[in-house]
Amino acid sequence: MKLAIASLLFGSATAFAPAALSNNQAISSTQLYGRKPFISGNWKLNPQSKDEALALAKDIADSITDDSPDSDVALFVPYVFIESAMGAVEGKLNVGAEGVCPQINGAYTGAISTPMLKSIGVQWALAGHSERREIFKETDDYINAQCLKIIDEGMSVMLCVGESLSEFEQDLAGSVCAVQLKKGLKGINKEDLDKVAIAYEPVWAIGTGKVATPEIAQSVHATCRSILADMYDQEAADGVRILYGGSVTPESVDDLMSQPDIDGALVGGASLDSEKFSRIINFKTA
């Protein structure tokens, strides 16, 4: 089994496209349960100037047309560019924050609070991104505090979960995601899950150019949905959007988005290229 997975792991995503399905089978669970696809970009520590940010945001917004899929689109951008990017996109997509401080005020130099973000119109924020976990040593408890504060403020959170390569090779992806989901969503009621999206981001695929095959990604997404069903119930789990975030490209997005439990994408490097991100926004499914 491990050898079979390994053979899938480093192949191209398009090489493992799902087999053709009958008309009835072709209805994905995203459609069946009314989960609106969600395509999002995470700019991280990019770009390096306001002018670049404005041009990129405008080009991305211009790529959303009447012919685009009926999806939610968001950009998570550095704090200093949020308001400028909002103006540039003219309401065609959401502009969110890459993170928040769970404290409201006080002696927290460099921190940004949820009331500050909400006051300028931010509705979405990331929590738990692997780079925040690893580089900035944000713990599960800290990430949970972020999630709770974002929801308390009436905003929505995209909680990121995912395993390292060594954990994946040891078949621990499900266990890692279970811990991160249960700790990250602790104290969040079923009624508030409409303010939550999950981004599965295998750490070994972030910024490496490696992409989990559609089958691998689908398997972990289905596991995450099963974990949510155990935490809440099946109805709640079926309503939560689970995005894939691991070096998504124009070449891989169609096959990924054709999977029944993949409801969108959290895109890193390709979201800094308006042509590439436009193709991802305008994904095509079988």
CSV table of N, CA and C in Angstrom, one decimal, residues 74-76 79 82-87 89 91 93-97 113-125 153-156:
chain,number,residue,atom,x,y,z
A,74,ALA,N,-11.2,34.7,-3.0
A,74,ALA,CA,-10.6,35.6,-1.9
A,74,ALA,C,-9.1,35.7,-2.1
A,75,LEU,N,-8.6,36.8,-1.7
A,75,LEU,CA,-7.1,37.0,-1.6
A,75,LEU,C,-6.7,37.3,-0.2
A,76,PHE,N,-5.8,36.5,0.4
A,76,PHE,CA,-5.3,36.8,1.7
A,76,PHE,C,-4.0,37.5,1.5
A,79,TYR,N,-1.1,42.8,5.6
A,79,TYR,CA,-2.0,43.8,6.3
A,79,TYR,C,-1.9,45.2,5.5
A,82,ILE,N,-4.2,45.6,2.5
A,82,ILE,CA,-5.6,45.1,2.5
A,82,ILE,C,-6.6,46.2,1.9
A,83,GLU,N,-6.6,47.4,2.5
A,83,GLU,CA,-7.5,48.4,2.0
A,83,GLU,C,-7.3,48.8,0.6
A,84,SER,N,-6.0,48.9,0.1
A,84,SER,CA,-5.8,49.2,-1.3
A,84,SER,C,-6.3,48.1,-2.2
A,85,ALA,N,-6.0,46.9,-1.8
A,85,ALA,CA,-6.5,45.8,-2.6
A,85,ALA,C,-8.0,45.7,-2.7
A,86,MET,N,-8.7,46.0,-1.6
A,86,MET,CA,-10.1,46.1,-1.6
A,86,MET,C,-10.7,47.1,-2.6
A,87,GLY,N,-10.0,48.2,-2.7
A,87,GLY,CA,-10.4,49.2,-3.7
A,87,GLY,C,-10.2,48.8,-5.1
A,89,VAL,N,-10.2,45.7,-6.3
A,89,VAL,CA,-11.0,44.6,-6.8
A,89,VAL,C,-12.5,45.0,-7.0
A,91,GLY,N,-15.1,44.9,-5.2
A,91,GLY,CA,-16.2,44.0,-4.7
A,91,GLY,C,-16.3,42.7,-5.5
A,93,LEU,N,-14.3,40.2,-5.4
A,93,LEU,CA,-13.8,39.1,-4.6
A,93,LEU,C,-13.5,39.6,-3.2
A,94,ASN,N,-13.3,38.7,-2.2
A,94,ASN,CA,-13.0,39.1,-0.9
A,94,ASN,C,-11.5,39.3,-0.7
A,95,VAL,N,-11.2,40.3,0.1
A,95,VAL,CA,-9.8,40.5,0.5
A,95,VAL,C,-9.7,40.2,2.0
A,96,GLY,N,-8.9,39.2,2.4
A,96,GLY,CA,-8.8,38.8,3.8
A,96,GLY,C,-7.4,39.0,4.3
A,97,ALA,N,-7.3,38.7,5.6
A,97,ALA,CA,-6.0,38.8,6.3
A,97,ALA,C,-5.3,37.5,6.5
A,113,SER,N,-5.5,43.1,15.6
A,113,SER,CA,-6.7,42.4,16.2
A,113,SER,C,-7.8,42.3,15.2
A,114,THR,N,-8.8,41.4,15.6
A,114,THR,CA,-10.0,41.2,14.8
A,114,THR,C,-10.8,42.5,14.7
A,115,PRO,N,-11.0,43.3,15.8
A,115,PRO,CA,-11.8,44.5,15.6
A,115,PRO,C,-11.1,45.5,14.6
A,116,MET,N,-9.8,45.5,14.6
A,116,MET,CA,-9.1,46.4,13.7
A,116,MET,C,-9.4,46.0,12.3
A,117,LEU,N,-9.3,44.7,12.0
A,117,LEU,CA,-9.6,44.1,10.7
A,117,LEU,C,-11.0,44.3,10.3
A,118,LYS,N,-11.9,44.0,11.2
A,118,LYS,CA,-13.4,44.2,10.8
A,118,LYS,C,-13.7,45.6,10.5
A,119,SER,N,-13.0,46.6,11.2
A,119,SER,CA,-13.3,48.0,11.0
A,119,SER,C,-13.0,48.5,9.6
A,120,ILE,N,-12.1,47.8,8.9
A,120,ILE,CA,-11.8,48.1,7.5
A,120,ILE,C,-12.5,47.2,6.5
A,121,GLY,N,-13.4,46.4,7.0
A,121,GLY,CA,-14.2,45.6,6.1
A,121,GLY,C,-13.7,44.2,5.8
A,122,VAL,N,-12.7,43.7,6.6
A,122,VAL,CA,-12.2,42.3,6.4
A,122,VAL,C,-13.3,41.3,7.0
A,123,GLN,N,-13.6,40.3,6.2
A,123,GLN,CA,-14.5,39.2,6.6
A,123,GLN,C,-13.8,37.9,6.8
A,124,TRP,N,-12.7,37.7,6.2
A,124,TRP,CA,-12.0,36.4,6.2
A,124,TRP,C,-10.6,36.5,6.7
A,125,ALA,N,-10.1,35.5,7.5
A,125,ALA,CA,-8.7,35.5,8.0
A,125,ALA,C,-8.2,34.1,8.0
A,153,GLU,N,-16.0,37.8,16.4
A,153,GLU,CA,-16.1,39.1,15.8
A,153,GLU,C,-17.0,39.1,14.7
A,154,GLY,N,-17.6,37.9,14.4
A,154,GLY,CA,-18.6,37.8,13.3
A,154,GLY,C,-17.9,37.7,11.9
A,155,MET,N,-16.6,37.3,11.9
A,155,MET,CA,-15.9,37.1,10.7
A,155,MET,C,-15.8,35.6,10.5
A,156,SER,N,-15.1,35.2,9.4
A,156,SER,CA,-15.0,33.8,9.0
A,156,SER,C,-13.5,33.5,9.0
